[in-house]
GROMACS .gro file of C-alpha atoms in nm:
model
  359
    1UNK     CA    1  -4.709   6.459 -13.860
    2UNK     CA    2  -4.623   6.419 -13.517
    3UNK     CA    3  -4.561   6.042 -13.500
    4UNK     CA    4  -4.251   6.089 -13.787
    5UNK     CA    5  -4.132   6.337 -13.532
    6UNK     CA    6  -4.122   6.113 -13.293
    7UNK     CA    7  -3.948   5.887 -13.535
    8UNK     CA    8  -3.656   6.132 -13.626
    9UNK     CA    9  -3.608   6.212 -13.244
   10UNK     CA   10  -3.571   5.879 -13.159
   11UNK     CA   11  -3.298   5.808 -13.418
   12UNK     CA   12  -3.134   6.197 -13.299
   13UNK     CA   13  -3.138   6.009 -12.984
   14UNK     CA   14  -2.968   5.701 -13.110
   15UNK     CA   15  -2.709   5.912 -13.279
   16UNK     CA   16  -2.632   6.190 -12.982
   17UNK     CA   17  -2.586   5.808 -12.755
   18UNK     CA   18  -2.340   5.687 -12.979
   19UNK     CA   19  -2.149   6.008 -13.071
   20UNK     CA   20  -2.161   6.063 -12.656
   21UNK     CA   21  -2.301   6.416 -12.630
   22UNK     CA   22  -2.386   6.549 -12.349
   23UNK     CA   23  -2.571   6.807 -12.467
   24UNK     CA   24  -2.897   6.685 -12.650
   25UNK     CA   25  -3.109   6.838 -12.957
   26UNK     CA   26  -3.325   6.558 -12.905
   27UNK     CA   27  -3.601   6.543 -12.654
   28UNK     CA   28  -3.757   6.302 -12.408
   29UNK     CA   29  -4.021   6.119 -12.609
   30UNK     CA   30  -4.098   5.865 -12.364
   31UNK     CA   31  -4.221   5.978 -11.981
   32UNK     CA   32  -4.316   5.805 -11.697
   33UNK     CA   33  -4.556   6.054 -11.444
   34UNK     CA   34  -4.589   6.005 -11.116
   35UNK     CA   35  -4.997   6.077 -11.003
   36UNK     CA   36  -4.928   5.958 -10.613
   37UNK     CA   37  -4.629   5.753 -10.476
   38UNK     CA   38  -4.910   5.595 -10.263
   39UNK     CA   39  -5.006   5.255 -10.242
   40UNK     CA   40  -5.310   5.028 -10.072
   41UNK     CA   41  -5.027   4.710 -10.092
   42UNK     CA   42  -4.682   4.643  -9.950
   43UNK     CA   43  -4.492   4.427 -10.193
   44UNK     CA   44  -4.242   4.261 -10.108
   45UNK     CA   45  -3.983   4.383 -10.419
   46UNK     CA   46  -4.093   4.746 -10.408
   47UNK     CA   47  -3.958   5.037 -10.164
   48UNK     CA   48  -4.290   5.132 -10.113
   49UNK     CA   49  -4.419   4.808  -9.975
   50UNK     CA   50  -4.118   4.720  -9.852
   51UNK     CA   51  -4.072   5.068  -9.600
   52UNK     CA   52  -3.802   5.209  -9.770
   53UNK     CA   53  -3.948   5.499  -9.943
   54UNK     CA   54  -3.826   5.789  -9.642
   55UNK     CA   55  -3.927   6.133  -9.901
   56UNK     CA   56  -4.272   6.275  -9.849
   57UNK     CA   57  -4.594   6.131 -10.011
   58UNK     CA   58  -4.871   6.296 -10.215
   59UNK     CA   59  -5.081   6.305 -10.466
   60UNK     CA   60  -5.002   6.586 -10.777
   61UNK     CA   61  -5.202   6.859 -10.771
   62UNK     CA   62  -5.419   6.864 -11.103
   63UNK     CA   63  -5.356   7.209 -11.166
   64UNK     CA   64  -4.993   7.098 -11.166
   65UNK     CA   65  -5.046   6.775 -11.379
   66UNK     CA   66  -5.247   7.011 -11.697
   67UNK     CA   67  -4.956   7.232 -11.688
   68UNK     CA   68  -4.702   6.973 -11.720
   69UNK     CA   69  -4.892   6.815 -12.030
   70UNK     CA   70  -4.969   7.157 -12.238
   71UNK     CA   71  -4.561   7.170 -12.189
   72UNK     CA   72  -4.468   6.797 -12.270
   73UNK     CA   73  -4.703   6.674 -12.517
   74UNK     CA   74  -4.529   6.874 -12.858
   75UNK     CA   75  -4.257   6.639 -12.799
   76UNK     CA   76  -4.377   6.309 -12.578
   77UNK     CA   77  -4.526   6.010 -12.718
   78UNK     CA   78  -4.571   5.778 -12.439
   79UNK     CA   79  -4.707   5.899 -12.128
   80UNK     CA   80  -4.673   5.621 -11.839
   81UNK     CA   81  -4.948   5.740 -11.531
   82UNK     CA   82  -4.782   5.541 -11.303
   83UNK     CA   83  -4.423   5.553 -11.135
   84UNK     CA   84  -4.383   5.428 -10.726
   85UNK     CA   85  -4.752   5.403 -10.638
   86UNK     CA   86  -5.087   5.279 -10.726
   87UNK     CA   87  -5.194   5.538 -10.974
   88UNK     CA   88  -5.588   5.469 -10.943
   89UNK     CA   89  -5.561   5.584 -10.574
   90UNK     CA   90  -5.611   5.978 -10.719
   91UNK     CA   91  -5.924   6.110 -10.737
   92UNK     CA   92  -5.853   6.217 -11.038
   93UNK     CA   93  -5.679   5.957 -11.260
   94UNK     CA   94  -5.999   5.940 -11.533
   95UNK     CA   95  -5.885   6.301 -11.556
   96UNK     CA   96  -5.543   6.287 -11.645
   97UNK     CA   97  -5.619   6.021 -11.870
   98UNK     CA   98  -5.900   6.195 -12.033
   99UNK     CA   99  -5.658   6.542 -12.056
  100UNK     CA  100  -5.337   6.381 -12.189
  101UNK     CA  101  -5.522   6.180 -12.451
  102UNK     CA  102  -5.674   6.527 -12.582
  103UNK     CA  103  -5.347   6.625 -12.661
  104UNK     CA  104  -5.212   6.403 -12.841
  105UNK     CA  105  -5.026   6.140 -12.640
  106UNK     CA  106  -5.035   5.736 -12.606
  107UNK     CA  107  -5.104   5.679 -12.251
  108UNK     CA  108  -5.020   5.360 -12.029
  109UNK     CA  109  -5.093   5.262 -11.731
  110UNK     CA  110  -4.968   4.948 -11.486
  111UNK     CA  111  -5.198   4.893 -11.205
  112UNK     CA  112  -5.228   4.622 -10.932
  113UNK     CA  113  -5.569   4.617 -11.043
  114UNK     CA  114  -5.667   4.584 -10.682
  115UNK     CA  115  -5.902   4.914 -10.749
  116UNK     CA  116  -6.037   4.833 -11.098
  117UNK     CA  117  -6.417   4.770 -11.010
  118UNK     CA  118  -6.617   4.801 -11.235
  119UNK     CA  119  -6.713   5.147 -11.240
  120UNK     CA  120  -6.358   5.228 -11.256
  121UNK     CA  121  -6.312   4.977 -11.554
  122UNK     CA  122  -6.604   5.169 -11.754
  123UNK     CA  123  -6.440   5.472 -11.672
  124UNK     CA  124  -6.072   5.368 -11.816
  125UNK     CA  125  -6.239   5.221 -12.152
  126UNK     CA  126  -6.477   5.525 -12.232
  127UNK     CA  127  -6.123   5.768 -12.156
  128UNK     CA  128  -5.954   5.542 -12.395
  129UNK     CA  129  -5.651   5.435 -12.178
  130UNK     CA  130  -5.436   5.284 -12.498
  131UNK     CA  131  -5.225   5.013 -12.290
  132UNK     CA  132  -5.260   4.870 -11.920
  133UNK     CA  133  -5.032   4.626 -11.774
  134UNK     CA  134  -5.176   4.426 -11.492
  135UNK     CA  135  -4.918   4.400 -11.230
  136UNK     CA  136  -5.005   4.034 -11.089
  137UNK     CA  137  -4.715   3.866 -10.970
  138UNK     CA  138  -4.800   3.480 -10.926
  139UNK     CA  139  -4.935   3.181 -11.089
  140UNK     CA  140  -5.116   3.074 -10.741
  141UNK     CA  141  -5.277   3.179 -10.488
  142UNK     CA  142  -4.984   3.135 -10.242
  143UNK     CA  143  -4.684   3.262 -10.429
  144UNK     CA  144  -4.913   3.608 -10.530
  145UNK     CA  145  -5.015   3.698 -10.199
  146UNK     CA  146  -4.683   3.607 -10.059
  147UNK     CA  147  -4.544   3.904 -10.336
  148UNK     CA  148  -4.828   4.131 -10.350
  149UNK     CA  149  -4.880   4.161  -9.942
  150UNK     CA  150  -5.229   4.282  -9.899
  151UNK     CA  151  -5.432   4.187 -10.221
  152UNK     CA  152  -5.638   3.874 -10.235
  153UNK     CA  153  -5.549   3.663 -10.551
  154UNK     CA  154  -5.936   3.586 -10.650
  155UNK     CA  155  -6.052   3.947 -10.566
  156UNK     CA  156  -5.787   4.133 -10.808
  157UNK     CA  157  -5.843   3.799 -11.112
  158UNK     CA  158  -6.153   3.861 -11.082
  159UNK     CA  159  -6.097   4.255 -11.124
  160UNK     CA  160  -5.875   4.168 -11.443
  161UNK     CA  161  -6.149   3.893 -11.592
  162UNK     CA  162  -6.421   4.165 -11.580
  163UNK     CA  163  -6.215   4.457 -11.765
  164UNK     CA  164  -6.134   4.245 -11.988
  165UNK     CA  165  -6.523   4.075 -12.056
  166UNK     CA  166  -6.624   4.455 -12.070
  167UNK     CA  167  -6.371   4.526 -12.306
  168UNK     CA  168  -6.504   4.297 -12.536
  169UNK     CA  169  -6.877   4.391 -12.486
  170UNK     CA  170  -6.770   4.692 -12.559
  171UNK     CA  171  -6.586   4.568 -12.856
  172UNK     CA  172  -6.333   4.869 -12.754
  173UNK     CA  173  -5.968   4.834 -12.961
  174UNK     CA  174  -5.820   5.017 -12.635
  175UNK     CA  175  -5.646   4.930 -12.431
  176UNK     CA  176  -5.399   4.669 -12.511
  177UNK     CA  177  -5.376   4.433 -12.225
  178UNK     CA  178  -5.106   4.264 -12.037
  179UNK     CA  179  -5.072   4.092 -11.752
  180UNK     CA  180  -4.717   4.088 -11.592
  181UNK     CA  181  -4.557   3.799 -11.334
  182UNK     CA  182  -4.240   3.931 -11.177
  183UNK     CA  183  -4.027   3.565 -11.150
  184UNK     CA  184  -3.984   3.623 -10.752
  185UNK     CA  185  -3.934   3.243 -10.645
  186UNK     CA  186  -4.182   3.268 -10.385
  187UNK     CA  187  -4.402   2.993 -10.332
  188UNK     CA  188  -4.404   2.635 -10.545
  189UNK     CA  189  -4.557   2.694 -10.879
  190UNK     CA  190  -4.543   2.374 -11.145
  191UNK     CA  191  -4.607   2.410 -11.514
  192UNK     CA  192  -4.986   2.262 -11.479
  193UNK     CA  193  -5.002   2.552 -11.194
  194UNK     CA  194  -4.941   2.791 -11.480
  195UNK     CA  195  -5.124   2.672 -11.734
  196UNK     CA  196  -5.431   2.642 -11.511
  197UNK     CA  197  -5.378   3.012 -11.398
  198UNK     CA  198  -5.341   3.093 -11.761
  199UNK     CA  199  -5.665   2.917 -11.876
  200UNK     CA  200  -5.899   3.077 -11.593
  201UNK     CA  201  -5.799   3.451 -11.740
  202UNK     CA  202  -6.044   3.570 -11.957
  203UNK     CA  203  -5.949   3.546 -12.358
  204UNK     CA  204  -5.934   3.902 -12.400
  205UNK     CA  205  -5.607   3.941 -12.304
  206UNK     CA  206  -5.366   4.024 -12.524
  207UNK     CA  207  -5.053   3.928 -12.374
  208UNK     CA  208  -4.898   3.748 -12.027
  209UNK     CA  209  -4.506   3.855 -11.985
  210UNK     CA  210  -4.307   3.656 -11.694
  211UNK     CA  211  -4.008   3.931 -11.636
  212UNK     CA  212  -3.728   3.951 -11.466
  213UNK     CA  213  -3.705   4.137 -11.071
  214UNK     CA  214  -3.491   4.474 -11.084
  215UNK     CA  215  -3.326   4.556 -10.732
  216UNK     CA  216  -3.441   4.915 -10.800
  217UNK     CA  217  -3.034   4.979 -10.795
  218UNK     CA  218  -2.906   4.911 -10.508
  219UNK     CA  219  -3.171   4.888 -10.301
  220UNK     CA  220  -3.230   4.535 -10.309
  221UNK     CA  221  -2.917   4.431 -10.443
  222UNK     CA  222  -2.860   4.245 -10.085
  223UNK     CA  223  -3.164   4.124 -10.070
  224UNK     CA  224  -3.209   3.736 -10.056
  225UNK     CA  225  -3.619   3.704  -9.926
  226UNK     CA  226  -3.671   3.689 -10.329
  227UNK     CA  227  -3.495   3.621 -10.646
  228UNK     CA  228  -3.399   3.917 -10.840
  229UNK     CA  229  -3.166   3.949 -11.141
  230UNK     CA  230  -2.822   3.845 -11.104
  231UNK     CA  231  -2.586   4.107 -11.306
  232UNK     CA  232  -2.358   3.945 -11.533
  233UNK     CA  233  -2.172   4.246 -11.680
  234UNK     CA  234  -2.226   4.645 -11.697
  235UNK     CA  235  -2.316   4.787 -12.001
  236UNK     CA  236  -2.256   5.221 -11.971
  237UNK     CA  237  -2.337   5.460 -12.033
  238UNK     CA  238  -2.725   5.439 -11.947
  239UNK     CA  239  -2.914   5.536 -12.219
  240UNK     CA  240  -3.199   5.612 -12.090
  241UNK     CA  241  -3.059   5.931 -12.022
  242UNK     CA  242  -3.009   6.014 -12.350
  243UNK     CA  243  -3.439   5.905 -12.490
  244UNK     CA  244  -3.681   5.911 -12.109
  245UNK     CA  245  -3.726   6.086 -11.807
  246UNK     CA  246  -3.935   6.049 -11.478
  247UNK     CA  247  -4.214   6.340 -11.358
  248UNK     CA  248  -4.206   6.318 -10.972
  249UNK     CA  249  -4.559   6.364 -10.806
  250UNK     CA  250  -4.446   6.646 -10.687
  251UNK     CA  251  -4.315   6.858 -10.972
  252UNK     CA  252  -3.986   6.702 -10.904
  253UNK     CA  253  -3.778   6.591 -11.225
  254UNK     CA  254  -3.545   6.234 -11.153
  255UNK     CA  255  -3.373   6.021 -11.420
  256UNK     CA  256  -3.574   5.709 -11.362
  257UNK     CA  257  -3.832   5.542 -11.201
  258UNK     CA  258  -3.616   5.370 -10.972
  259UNK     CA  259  -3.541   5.684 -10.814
  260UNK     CA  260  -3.798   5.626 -10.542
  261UNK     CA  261  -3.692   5.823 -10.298
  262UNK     CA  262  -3.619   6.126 -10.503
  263UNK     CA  263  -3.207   6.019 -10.450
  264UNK     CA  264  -3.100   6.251 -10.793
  265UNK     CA  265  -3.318   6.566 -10.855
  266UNK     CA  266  -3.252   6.708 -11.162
  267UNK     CA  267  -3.486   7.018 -11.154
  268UNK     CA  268  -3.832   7.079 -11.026
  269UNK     CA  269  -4.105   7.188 -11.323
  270UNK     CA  270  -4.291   7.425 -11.086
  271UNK     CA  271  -3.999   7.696 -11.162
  272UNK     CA  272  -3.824   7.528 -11.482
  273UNK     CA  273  -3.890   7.367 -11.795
  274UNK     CA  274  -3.845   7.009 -11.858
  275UNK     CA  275  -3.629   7.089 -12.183
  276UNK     CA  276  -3.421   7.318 -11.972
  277UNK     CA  277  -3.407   7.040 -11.674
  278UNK     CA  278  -3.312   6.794 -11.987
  279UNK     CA  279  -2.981   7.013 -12.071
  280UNK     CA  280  -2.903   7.107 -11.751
  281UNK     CA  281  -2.612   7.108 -11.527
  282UNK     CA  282  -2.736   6.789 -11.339
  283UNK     CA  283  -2.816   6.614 -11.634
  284UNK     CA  284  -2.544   6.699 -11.814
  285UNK     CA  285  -2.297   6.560 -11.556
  286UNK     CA  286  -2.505   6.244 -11.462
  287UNK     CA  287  -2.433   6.209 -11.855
  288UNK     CA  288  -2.078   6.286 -11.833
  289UNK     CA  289  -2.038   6.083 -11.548
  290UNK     CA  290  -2.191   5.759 -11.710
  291UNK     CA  291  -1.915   5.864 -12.000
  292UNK     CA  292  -1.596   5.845 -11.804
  293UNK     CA  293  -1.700   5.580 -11.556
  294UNK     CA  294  -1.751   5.822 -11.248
  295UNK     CA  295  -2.150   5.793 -11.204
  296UNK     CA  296  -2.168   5.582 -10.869
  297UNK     CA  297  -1.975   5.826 -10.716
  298UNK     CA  298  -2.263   6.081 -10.883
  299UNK     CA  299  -2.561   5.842 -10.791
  300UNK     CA  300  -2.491   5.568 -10.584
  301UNK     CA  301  -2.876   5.408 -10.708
  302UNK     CA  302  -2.735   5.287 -11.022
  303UNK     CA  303  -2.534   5.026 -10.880
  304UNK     CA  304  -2.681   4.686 -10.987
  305UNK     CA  305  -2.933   4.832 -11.203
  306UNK     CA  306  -3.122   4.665 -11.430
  307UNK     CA  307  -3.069   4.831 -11.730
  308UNK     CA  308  -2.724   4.875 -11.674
  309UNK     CA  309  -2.722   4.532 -11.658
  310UNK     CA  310  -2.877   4.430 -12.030
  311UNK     CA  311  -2.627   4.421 -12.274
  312UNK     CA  312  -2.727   4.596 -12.604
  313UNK     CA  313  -2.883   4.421 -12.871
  314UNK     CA  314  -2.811   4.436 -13.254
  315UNK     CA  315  -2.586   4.716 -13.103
  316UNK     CA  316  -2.881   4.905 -12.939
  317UNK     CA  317  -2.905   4.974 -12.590
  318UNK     CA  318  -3.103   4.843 -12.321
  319UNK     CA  319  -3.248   5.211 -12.262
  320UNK     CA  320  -3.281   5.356 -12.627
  321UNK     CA  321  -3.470   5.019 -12.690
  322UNK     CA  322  -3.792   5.175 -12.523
  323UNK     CA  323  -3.815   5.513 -12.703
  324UNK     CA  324  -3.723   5.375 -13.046
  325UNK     CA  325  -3.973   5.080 -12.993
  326UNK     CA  326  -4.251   5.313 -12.881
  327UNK     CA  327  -4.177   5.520 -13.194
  328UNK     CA  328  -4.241   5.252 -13.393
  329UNK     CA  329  -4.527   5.136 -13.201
  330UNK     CA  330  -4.689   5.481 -13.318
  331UNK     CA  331  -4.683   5.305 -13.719
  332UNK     CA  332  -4.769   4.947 -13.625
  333UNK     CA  333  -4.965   4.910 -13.305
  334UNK     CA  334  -4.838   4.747 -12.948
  335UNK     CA  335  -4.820   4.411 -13.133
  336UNK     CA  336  -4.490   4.521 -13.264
  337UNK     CA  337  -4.381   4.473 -12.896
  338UNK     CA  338  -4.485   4.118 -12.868
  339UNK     CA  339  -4.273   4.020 -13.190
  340UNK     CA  340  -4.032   4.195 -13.067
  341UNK     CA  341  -3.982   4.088 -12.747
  342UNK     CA  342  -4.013   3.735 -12.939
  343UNK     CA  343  -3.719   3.841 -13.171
  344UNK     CA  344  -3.480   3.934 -12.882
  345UNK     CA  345  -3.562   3.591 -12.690
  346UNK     CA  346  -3.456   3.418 -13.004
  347UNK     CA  347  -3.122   3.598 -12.998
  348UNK     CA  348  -3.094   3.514 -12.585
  349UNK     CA  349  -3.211   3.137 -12.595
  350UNK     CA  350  -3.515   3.268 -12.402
  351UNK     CA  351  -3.329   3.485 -12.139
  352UNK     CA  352  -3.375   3.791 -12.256
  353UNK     CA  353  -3.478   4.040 -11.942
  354UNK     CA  354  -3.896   3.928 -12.030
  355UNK     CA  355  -4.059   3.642 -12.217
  356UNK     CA  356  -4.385   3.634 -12.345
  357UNK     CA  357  -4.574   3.325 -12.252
  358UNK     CA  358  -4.915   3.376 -12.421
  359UNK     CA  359  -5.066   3.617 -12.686
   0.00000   0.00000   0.00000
């Protein structure tokens, strides 16, 4: 059964970490794809919005994106359509959902749910989409179109409020819903500003997460126009080396998804595998490199990184925590994450890296 495959990989995982191989016998079970680095917004805390994405931009070629899943999908269980652009911009995005579902996969999706009309909404629920996260960062009116440059706040609520009353005409399970508010500091927003924001969204959601801002490295690690996370400590090696990986649009293999302008290609799947890209030479050395202490001098992106920055908890890493809660998720359902996420604000007085607010 593949889901207690996913299981035992995720504990290999754990075990290769801690025993600080380099080598792995465990695969990536949790991916992040890239459909289009492309966006219709310029954000103030992305690259992309921001100008600093210099590599070219695209959209995969679906041709590309089958073969890619026939070759993933034994071993993958999460399958995020979205790394450093607006996903629903490809003309083919009901595709790819419709074509990794058929084999086997959980697939996510976080939008700016700028695009999600409602023919696009029907579209998403009939492909079964299991999760979205609705990228909406601000309580008001004035501190989410300061952060999300280019979206109008009532347009995109509105957007969200009528998946979400079509989800539940539909009485659909799928997909479980989350909204997301980045804590940016832009704009005045008092508590009655949230709760009112919180009480116009439509009761189908399932969950609204304020997180914490990554730098994306250190990209924005200078930057002072909005509040990101300030790094207490460093926590190596990353583990998300050792449990994910990141599917440029363009074939491309990187670490992470904060390698937005391709900075640390580890292979390209148009003339490799992903498991040989996994256990090869510039894997293995980003790995050893995280070991001994050497990786900024490897790839200069991880400096101020976010997950870097999380210390472990109940002796788990920041990275490992996302394969070996998405294995789990596989038993339970994506309400495991809310408890979770619950559990680990306990432990941090409510500063853990994202705090569930409602749901």
């Amino acid at each position: 059964m593949k889901k207690i495959s996913i299981l035992a990989n995720s504990i290999l995982a754990f075990i290769n970490y801690r025993k600080k191989r380099t080598v792995l016998g465990n695969a990536p079970s949790y991916i992040w794809l890239e459909p289009t680095n492309h966006c219709n917004l310029r954000c103030v805390m992305c690259p992309n919005g921001a100008g600093k994405v210099t590599v070219d931009k695209g959209y995969m070629d679906y041709d590309l994106f089958t073969r890619i899943i026939d070759q993933i999908s034994p071993h993958t269980s999460a399958l995020t359509l979205a790394v450093g652009g607006e996903s629903l911009l490809h003309p083919r995005f009901v595709d790819m959902v419709h074509y990794s579902k058929s084999k086997g996969m959980k697939v996510l999706l976080n939008t700016n749910a700028t695009l999600l009309y409602a023919g696009m909404s029907e579209e998403l629920l009939d492909a079964e989409l299991d999760y979205i996260s609705f990228a909406f960062d601000g309580f008001t009116k004035e501190s989410y179109e300061k952060a999300r440059r280019g979206a109008k706040f009532n347009d995109t609520l509105g957007n969200i409020n009528g998946f979400l009353r079509l989800k539940r005409s539909k009485r659909a399970e799928k997909p479980y819903c989350v909204l997301s508010v980045l804590n940016l500091g832009l704009g005045g927003c008092s508590e009655s500003d949230k709760q009112r924001f919180i009480s116009g969204l439509d009761e189908g959601i399932d969950e609204i997460r304020q997180r914490e801002v990554a730098s994306w490295g250190s990209i924005f690690k200078d930057e002072t126009s909005f509040a990101h996370r300030a790094h207490e400590g460093v926590y190596p090696p990353c583990s998300r080396l050792w449990s994910t990986t990141c599917i440029s649009w363009n074939g491309e293999v990187v670490p992470c998804i904060y390698n937005a302008n391709r900075e640390y290609v580890l292979g390209s799947l148009e003339n490799a595998s992903l498991l040989d890209i996994w256990n090869g030479e510039a894997m293995i050395g980003l790995r050893e490199s995280m070991l001994d202490g050497s990786y900024l001098r490897r790839s200069p992106l991880c400096e101020n990184c976010i997950v870097l920055g999380t210390p472990p908890l109940l002796g788990v890493p920041s990275g490992l925590r996302l394969s070996m809660a998405d294995a789990l998720v596989n038993f339970v359902g994506f309400g495991l994450e809310k408890f979770m996420l619950q559990f680990a604000n306990k432990i941090r007085k409510n500063k853990f890296t994202t705090l569930t607010i409602k749901g």
